[in-house]
Amino acid sequence: MRRISIAGILVLSSCAGLTQREQTIPYTLSEGEISAVQNVVRSFLKDPSSAMFGNMMAAQTRPGVANVCGIVNSKNKAGLFTGGEPFAGVLKNTSATGRGAFTFTLTAQGSAQTNLNDMCRQNGILS
C-alpha cells in the first residue's frame, strides 16, 4: 500500500508541472515589445538591416514575463534570403510602473527547415 501511495504522489506531482505549463495565456505584444524583440533578433543576424519579420506569437507565463516566438527572413553571408527562420525567447517587462522597458532573451533560433509551430509549442506558446 505504501508503494502505491508513493507512486500516486509522484504521478500527481508530475501532473502539477504539466498544469503549470498549460497556464500560459495568449498575449498581445505592444509596439514597444515588438521593437525590443526585433532589436535583439537583429543582433544575431548576418545582415540585420535586411530583416523582415513575420507574425510573432506570445503567451504570458506570469505578470511581466512572456514567451515569444516568430519568424524572421534575412540575408545570409552569401547575400541571399534565408527563407524565414523561426526564433523563440523570453520577454520581460523591467519597468515597475507598466509596459515601458523591456528585455528580450533569445533562447532558440532555427533554420528555414525548422517548424515554427513546433518551436512555439516547445516554448509554451501553442498547446
Tab-separated table of C-alpha atoms in Angstrom:
chain	number	residue	atom	x	y	z
A	1	MET	CA	0.000	0.000	0.000
A	2	ARG	CA	2.871	2.339	0.826
A	3	ARG	CA	4.373	1.838	-2.673
A	4	ILE	CA	1.060	2.701	-4.285
A	5	SER	CA	0.841	5.918	-2.254
A	6	ILE	CA	4.371	6.968	-3.221
A	7	ALA	CA	3.686	6.164	-6.892
A	8	GLY	CA	0.457	8.180	-6.714
A	9	ILE	CA	2.266	11.161	-5.225
A	10	LEU	CA	4.906	11.010	-7.969
A	11	VAL	CA	2.250	10.882	-10.682
A	12	LEU	CA	0.333	13.796	-9.185
A	13	SER	CA	3.465	15.898	-8.771
A	14	SER	CA	4.424	15.315	-12.421
A	15	CYS	CA	0.909	16.353	-13.493
A	16	ALA	CA	1.247	19.562	-11.482
A	17	GLY	CA	4.205	20.522	-13.655
A	18	LEU	CA	2.148	19.997	-16.798
A	19	THR	CA	-0.728	22.054	-15.417
A	20	GLN	CA	1.613	24.906	-14.570
A	21	ARG	CA	2.998	24.945	-18.125
A	22	GLU	CA	-0.524	24.966	-19.558
A	23	GLN	CA	-1.364	28.074	-17.543
A	24	THR	CA	0.155	30.329	-20.177
A	25	ILE	CA	-2.358	32.716	-21.687
A	26	PRO	CA	-2.214	34.261	-25.158
A	27	TYR	CA	-0.629	37.691	-25.006
A	28	THR	CA	-0.737	40.575	-27.486
A	29	LEU	CA	2.611	42.337	-27.838
A	30	SER	CA	2.716	46.140	-27.764
A	31	GLU	CA	4.707	48.102	-30.350
A	32	GLY	CA	7.469	48.647	-27.780
A	33	GLU	CA	7.635	44.944	-27.001
A	34	ILE	CA	7.768	44.031	-30.692
A	35	SER	CA	10.566	46.541	-31.186
A	36	ALA	CA	12.546	45.081	-28.258
A	37	VAL	CA	12.208	41.556	-29.675
A	38	GLN	CA	13.170	42.651	-33.201
A	39	ASN	CA	16.236	44.556	-31.989
A	40	VAL	CA	17.618	41.531	-30.160
A	41	VAL	CA	16.887	39.114	-33.017
A	42	ARG	CA	18.561	41.515	-35.488
A	43	SER	CA	21.717	41.490	-33.363
A	44	PHE	CA	22.155	37.771	-34.175
A	45	LEU	CA	21.722	38.109	-37.945
A	46	LYS	CA	24.449	38.339	-40.608
A	47	ASP	CA	22.635	41.267	-42.273
A	48	PRO	CA	20.449	42.959	-39.622
A	49	SER	CA	19.210	45.668	-41.991
A	50	SER	CA	17.646	43.061	-44.305
A	51	ALA	CA	15.431	41.576	-41.564
A	52	MET	CA	11.759	41.106	-42.416
A	53	PHE	CA	9.647	39.823	-39.532
A	54	GLY	CA	6.537	37.709	-39.863
A	55	ASN	CA	3.866	37.319	-37.236
A	56	MET	CA	5.012	36.924	-33.671
A	57	MET	CA	3.057	34.949	-31.106
A	58	ALA	CA	3.320	35.334	-27.359
A	59	ALA	CA	1.991	33.726	-24.214
A	60	GLN	CA	2.200	35.289	-20.775
A	61	THR	CA	3.662	32.945	-18.173
A	62	ARG	CA	3.335	35.359	-15.234
A	63	PRO	CA	2.843	39.124	-14.922
A	64	GLY	CA	5.620	40.922	-16.765
A	65	VAL	CA	7.001	37.775	-18.442
A	66	ALA	CA	6.005	36.332	-21.817
A	67	ASN	CA	7.357	33.642	-24.103
A	68	VAL	CA	7.606	34.870	-27.690
A	69	CYS	CA	8.127	33.065	-30.973
A	70	GLY	CA	8.163	34.314	-34.520
A	71	ILE	CA	9.861	34.143	-37.869
A	72	VAL	CA	12.465	36.353	-39.480
A	73	ASN	CA	13.667	36.328	-43.070
A	74	SER	CA	17.030	37.974	-43.666
A	75	LYS	CA	20.057	37.750	-45.908
A	76	ASN	CA	22.800	35.285	-45.077
A	77	LYS	CA	26.526	35.834	-45.627
A	78	ALA	CA	26.078	34.975	-49.329
A	79	GLY	CA	23.567	37.821	-49.650
A	80	LEU	CA	20.603	35.501	-50.193
A	81	PHE	CA	17.415	35.477	-48.139
A	82	THR	CA	17.183	32.503	-45.786
A	83	GLY	CA	13.518	31.800	-46.493
A	84	GLY	CA	12.465	32.535	-42.946
A	85	GLU	CA	13.936	31.224	-39.732
A	86	PRO	CA	11.919	30.741	-36.555
A	87	PHE	CA	13.086	32.128	-33.230
A	88	ALA	CA	11.883	31.998	-29.631
A	89	GLY	CA	12.719	33.775	-26.415
A	90	VAL	CA	11.572	35.330	-23.175
A	91	LEU	CA	10.377	38.932	-22.931
A	92	LYS	CA	10.446	40.637	-19.548
A	93	ASN	CA	8.992	43.969	-18.535
A	94	THR	CA	11.708	45.647	-16.482
A	95	SER	CA	9.617	48.682	-15.564
A	96	ALA	CA	7.857	48.654	-12.213
A	97	THR	CA	5.233	51.108	-13.481
A	98	GLY	CA	3.945	49.420	-16.612
A	99	ARG	CA	4.776	48.422	-20.149
A	100	GLY	CA	7.708	50.712	-20.842
A	101	ALA	CA	11.080	48.976	-20.524
A	102	PHE	CA	11.700	45.508	-21.896
A	103	THR	CA	14.436	42.927	-22.183
A	104	PHE	CA	14.309	40.020	-24.588
A	105	THR	CA	16.475	36.932	-24.291
A	106	LEU	CA	16.732	34.799	-27.408
A	107	THR	CA	16.506	31.155	-26.331
A	108	ALA	CA	16.189	29.329	-29.657
A	109	GLN	CA	16.807	30.032	-33.308
A	110	GLY	CA	16.094	27.524	-36.046
A	111	SER	CA	16.833	27.099	-39.705
A	112	ALA	CA	14.418	27.514	-42.588
A	113	GLN	CA	13.603	23.815	-42.171
A	114	THR	CA	12.584	24.207	-38.510
A	115	ASN	CA	8.829	24.105	-37.982
A	116	LEU	CA	7.663	27.339	-36.333
A	117	ASN	CA	4.678	25.674	-34.636
A	118	ASP	CA	6.920	23.009	-33.092
A	119	MET	CA	9.239	25.704	-31.735
A	120	CYS	CA	6.288	27.660	-30.339
A	121	ARG	CA	4.889	24.503	-28.686
A	122	GLN	CA	8.257	23.729	-27.083
A	123	ASN	CA	8.262	27.238	-25.620
A	124	GLY	CA	4.740	27.027	-24.203
A	125	ILE	CA	3.101	29.361	-26.699
A	126	LEU	CA	0.972	26.836	-28.567
A	127	SER	CA	-0.633	23.811	-26.992
